[in-house]
Amino acid sequence: MTDNKTEKAVRTVEGRVVSNKMDKTVTVLVERQVKHALYGKYIRRSTKLHAHDAENACKEGDIVRVKEIAPLSKTKNWSVVEIVSRVAE
């Protein structure tokens, strides 16, 4: 009698808010560094994610942590967990 309740690990990433013009949605730019296969130099790669921001609390320039969720719309399947640092006003 074993419980097969294997929970999937929640994916979280940190990024910078580049747009908050939509209602309850922010665009988050996530940057990562990958090593070039041949030359070995580290290259900066980026991804833009649409994240759910229920309280419209995020401003442009804020650093936020987002987690993956079930799709809320065609392009939105991330949600803002916390605002890591605010932009200086």
mmCIF file with all atom_site columns, C-alpha atoms in Angstrom:
data_model
loop_
_atom_site.group_PDB
_atom_site.id
_atom_site.type_symbol
_atom_site.label_atom_id
_atom_site.label_alt_id
_atom_site.label_comp_id
_atom_site.label_asym_id
_atom_site.label_entity_id
_atom_site.label_seq_id
_atom_site.pdbx_PDB_ins_code
_atom_site.Cartn_x
_atom_site.Cartn_y
_atom_site.Cartn_z
_atom_site.occupancy
_atom_site.B_iso_or_equiv
_atom_site.pdbx_formal_charge
_atom_site.auth_seq_id
_atom_site.auth_comp_id
_atom_site.auth_asym_id
_atom_site.auth_atom_id
_atom_site.pdbx_PDB_model_num
ATOM 1  C CA . MET A 1 1  ? 0.000  0.000  0.000   1.00 0.00 ? 1  MET A CA 1
ATOM 2  C CA . THR A 1 2  ? 2.056  2.878  -1.286  1.00 0.00 ? 2  THR A CA 1
ATOM 3  C CA . ASP A 1 3  ? 0.753  6.303  -2.160  1.00 0.00 ? 3  ASP A CA 1
ATOM 4  C CA . ASN A 1 4  ? 1.798  7.271  -5.663  1.00 0.00 ? 4  ASN A CA 1
ATOM 5  C CA . LYS A 1 5  ? 1.415  11.005 -5.094  1.00 0.00 ? 5  LYS A CA 1
ATOM 6  C CA . THR A 1 6  ? 4.417  12.197 -7.017  1.00 0.00 ? 6  THR A CA 1
ATOM 7  C CA . GLU A 1 7  ? 4.249  15.961 -7.272  1.00 0.00 ? 7  GLU A CA 1
ATOM 8  C CA . LYS A 1 8  ? 5.890  17.703 -10.172 1.00 0.00 ? 8  LYS A CA 1
ATOM 9  C CA . ALA A 1 9  ? 8.545  20.231 -9.186  1.00 0.00 ? 9  ALA A CA 1
ATOM 10 C CA . VAL A 1 10 ? 7.282  23.796 -9.596  1.00 0.00 ? 10 VAL A CA 1
ATOM 11 C CA . ARG A 1 11 ? 9.368  25.729 -12.131 1.00 0.00 ? 11 ARG A CA 1
ATOM 12 C CA . THR A 1 12 ? 10.272 29.206 -10.911 1.00 0.00 ? 12 THR A CA 1
ATOM 13 C CA . VAL A 1 13 ? 12.402 31.806 -12.687 1.00 0.00 ? 13 VAL A CA 1
ATOM 14 C CA . GLU A 1 14 ? 13.412 35.395 -12.011 1.00 0.00 ? 14 GLU A CA 1
ATOM 15 C CA . GLY A 1 15 ? 13.164 38.183 -14.535 1.00 0.00 ? 15 GLY A CA 1
ATOM 16 C CA . ARG A 1 16 ? 12.589 41.894 -15.160 1.00 0.00 ? 16 ARG A CA 1
ATOM 17 C CA . VAL A 1 17 ? 9.178  43.383 -15.918 1.00 0.00 ? 17 VAL A CA 1
ATOM 18 C CA . VAL A 1 18 ? 9.378  45.072 -19.333 1.00 0.00 ? 18 VAL A CA 1
ATOM 19 C CA . SER A 1 19 ? 5.663  45.839 -19.791 1.00 0.00 ? 19 SER A CA 1
ATOM 20 C CA . ASN A 1 20 ? 2.661  46.241 -17.483 1.00 0.00 ? 20 ASN A CA 1
ATOM 21 C CA . LYS A 1 21 ? 0.260  47.796 -19.969 1.00 0.00 ? 21 LYS A CA 1
ATOM 22 C CA . MET A 1 22 ? -2.165 44.850 -19.930 1.00 0.00 ? 22 MET A CA 1
ATOM 23 C CA . ASP A 1 23 ? -4.777 44.292 -17.236 1.00 0.00 ? 23 ASP A CA 1
ATOM 24 C CA . LYS A 1 24 ? -3.611 41.721 -14.647 1.00 0.00 ? 24 LYS A CA 1
ATOM 25 C CA . THR A 1 25 ? -0.752 40.648 -16.932 1.00 0.00 ? 25 THR A CA 1
ATOM 26 C CA . VAL A 1 26 ? 2.926  41.600 -17.075 1.00 0.00 ? 26 VAL A CA 1
ATOM 27 C CA . THR A 1 27 ? 5.609  40.759 -19.598 1.00 0.00 ? 27 THR A CA 1
ATOM 28 C CA . VAL A 1 28 ? 8.729  39.393 -17.896 1.00 0.00 ? 28 VAL A CA 1
ATOM 29 C CA . LEU A 1 29 ? 12.136 39.227 -19.602 1.00 0.00 ? 29 LEU A CA 1
ATOM 30 C CA . VAL A 1 30 ? 14.129 36.228 -18.360 1.00 0.00 ? 30 VAL A CA 1
ATOM 31 C CA . GLU A 1 31 ? 17.834 36.196 -19.251 1.00 0.00 ? 31 GLU A CA 1
ATOM 32 C CA . ARG A 1 32 ? 20.146 33.208 -19.061 1.00 0.00 ? 32 ARG A CA 1
ATOM 33 C CA . GLN A 1 33 ? 23.707 32.486 -20.113 1.00 0.00 ? 33 GLN A CA 1
ATOM 34 C CA . VAL A 1 34 ? 24.545 29.515 -22.329 1.00 0.00 ? 34 VAL A CA 1
ATOM 35 C CA . LYS A 1 35 ? 27.948 28.291 -23.383 1.00 0.00 ? 35 LYS A CA 1
ATOM 36 C CA . HIS A 1 36 ? 28.665 28.339 -27.121 1.00 0.00 ? 36 HIS A CA 1
ATOM 37 C CA . ALA A 1 37 ? 29.080 24.771 -28.357 1.00 0.00 ? 37 ALA A CA 1
ATOM 38 C CA . LEU A 1 38 ? 32.262 25.365 -30.366 1.00 0.00 ? 38 LEU A CA 1
ATOM 39 C CA . TYR A 1 39 ? 33.958 28.472 -28.959 1.00 0.00 ? 39 TYR A CA 1
ATOM 40 C CA . GLY A 1 40 ? 33.081 28.117 -25.292 1.00 0.00 ? 40 GLY A CA 1
ATOM 41 C CA . LYS A 1 41 ? 32.132 31.773 -24.863 1.00 0.00 ? 41 LYS A CA 1
ATOM 42 C CA . TYR A 1 42 ? 29.074 32.473 -22.715 1.00 0.00 ? 42 TYR A CA 1
ATOM 43 C CA . ILE A 1 43 ? 26.232 34.075 -24.673 1.00 0.00 ? 43 ILE A CA 1
ATOM 44 C CA . ARG A 1 44 ? 23.251 35.909 -23.173 1.00 0.00 ? 44 ARG A CA 1
ATOM 45 C CA . ARG A 1 45 ? 19.897 34.481 -24.275 1.00 0.00 ? 45 ARG A CA 1
ATOM 46 C CA . SER A 1 46 ? 16.501 35.880 -23.291 1.00 0.00 ? 46 SER A CA 1
ATOM 47 C CA . THR A 1 47 ? 12.864 34.801 -23.189 1.00 0.00 ? 47 THR A CA 1
ATOM 48 C CA . LYS A 1 48 ? 9.747  36.933 -22.751 1.00 0.00 ? 48 LYS A CA 1
ATOM 49 C CA . LEU A 1 49 ? 6.969  35.430 -20.645 1.00 0.00 ? 49 LEU A CA 1
ATOM 50 C CA . HIS A 1 50 ? 3.436  36.661 -19.971 1.00 0.00 ? 50 HIS A CA 1
ATOM 51 C CA . ALA A 1 51 ? 2.681  36.318 -16.260 1.00 0.00 ? 51 ALA A CA 1
ATOM 52 C CA . HIS A 1 52 ? -0.535 36.751 -14.284 1.00 0.00 ? 52 HIS A CA 1
ATOM 53 C CA . ASP A 1 53 ? -0.399 39.703 -11.856 1.00 0.00 ? 53 ASP A CA 1
ATOM 54 C CA . ALA A 1 54 ? -3.768 39.645 -10.079 1.00 0.00 ? 54 ALA A CA 1
ATOM 55 C CA . GLU A 1 55 ? -3.284 42.875 -8.084  1.00 0.00 ? 55 GLU A CA 1
ATOM 56 C CA . ASN A 1 56 ? -1.597 44.867 -10.883 1.00 0.00 ? 56 ASN A CA 1
ATOM 57 C CA . ALA A 1 57 ? 1.220  45.437 -8.376  1.00 0.00 ? 57 ALA A CA 1
ATOM 58 C CA . CYS A 1 58 ? 4.213  45.171 -10.725 1.00 0.00 ? 58 CYS A CA 1
ATOM 59 C CA . LYS A 1 59 ? 5.820  48.206 -12.344 1.00 0.00 ? 59 LYS A CA 1
ATOM 60 C CA . GLU A 1 60 ? 8.235  48.308 -15.288 1.00 0.00 ? 60 GLU A CA 1
ATOM 61 C CA . GLY A 1 61 ? 11.778 47.537 -14.150 1.00 0.00 ? 61 GLY A CA 1
ATOM 62 C CA . ASP A 1 62 ? 10.793 45.442 -11.113 1.00 0.00 ? 62 ASP A CA 1
ATOM 63 C CA . ILE A 1 63 ? 12.601 42.142 -10.616 1.00 0.00 ? 63 ILE A CA 1
ATOM 64 C CA . VAL A 1 64 ? 9.986  39.416 -10.054 1.00 0.00 ? 64 VAL A CA 1
ATOM 65 C CA . ARG A 1 65 ? 9.883  35.686 -9.401  1.00 0.00 ? 65 ARG A CA 1
ATOM 66 C CA . VAL A 1 66 ? 7.324  33.776 -11.500 1.00 0.00 ? 66 VAL A CA 1
ATOM 67 C CA . LYS A 1 67 ? 6.108  30.182 -11.377 1.00 0.00 ? 67 LYS A CA 1
ATOM 68 C CA . GLU A 1 68 ? 4.635  27.984 -14.068 1.00 0.00 ? 68 GLU A CA 1
ATOM 69 C CA . ILE A 1 69 ? 0.879  27.350 -13.850 1.00 0.00 ? 69 ILE A CA 1
ATOM 70 C CA . ALA A 1 70 ? -1.885 25.820 -15.951 1.00 0.00 ? 70 ALA A CA 1
ATOM 71 C CA . PRO A 1 71 ? -2.662 28.002 -18.983 1.00 0.00 ? 71 PRO A CA 1
ATOM 72 C CA . LEU A 1 72 ? -4.917 31.004 -18.269 1.00 0.00 ? 72 LEU A CA 1
ATOM 73 C CA . SER A 1 73 ? -5.003 32.176 -21.891 1.00 0.00 ? 73 SER A CA 1
ATOM 74 C CA . LYS A 1 74 ? -3.319 31.483 -25.225 1.00 0.00 ? 74 LYS A CA 1
ATOM 75 C CA . THR A 1 75 ? 0.029  32.961 -24.140 1.00 0.00 ? 75 THR A CA 1
ATOM 76 C CA . LYS A 1 76 ? -0.211 33.206 -20.342 1.00 0.00 ? 76 LYS A CA 1
ATOM 77 C CA . ASN A 1 77 ? 0.909  30.216 -18.281 1.00 0.00 ? 77 ASN A CA 1
ATOM 78 C CA . TRP A 1 78 ? 3.073  31.878 -15.612 1.00 0.00 ? 78 TRP A CA 1
ATOM 79 C CA . SER A 1 79 ? 2.094  33.667 -12.410 1.00 0.00 ? 79 SER A CA 1
ATOM 80 C CA . VAL A 1 80 ? 3.941  36.276 -10.321 1.00 0.00 ? 80 VAL A CA 1
ATOM 81 C CA . VAL A 1 81 ? 4.945  34.731 -6.984  1.00 0.00 ? 81 VAL A CA 1
ATOM 82 C CA . GLU A 1 82 ? 6.739  37.713 -5.451  1.00 0.00 ? 82 GLU A CA 1
ATOM 83 C CA . ILE A 1 83 ? 8.370  41.004 -6.288  1.00 0.00 ? 83 ILE A CA 1
ATOM 84 C CA . VAL A 1 84 ? 12.057 40.503 -5.458  1.00 0.00 ? 84 VAL A CA 1
ATOM 85 C CA . SER A 1 85 ? 13.087 44.147 -5.840  1.00 0.00 ? 85 SER A CA 1
ATOM 86 C CA . ARG A 1 86 ? 11.292 47.320 -6.782  1.00 0.00 ? 86 ARG A CA 1
ATOM 87 C CA . VAL A 1 87 ? 12.494 49.879 -9.314  1.00 0.00 ? 87 VAL A CA 1
ATOM 88 C CA . ALA A 1 88 ? 13.649 53.201 -7.837  1.00 0.00 ? 88 ALA A CA 1
ATOM 89 C CA . GLU A 1 89 ? 11.014 55.910 -8.309  1.00 0.00 ? 89 GLU A CA 1
#
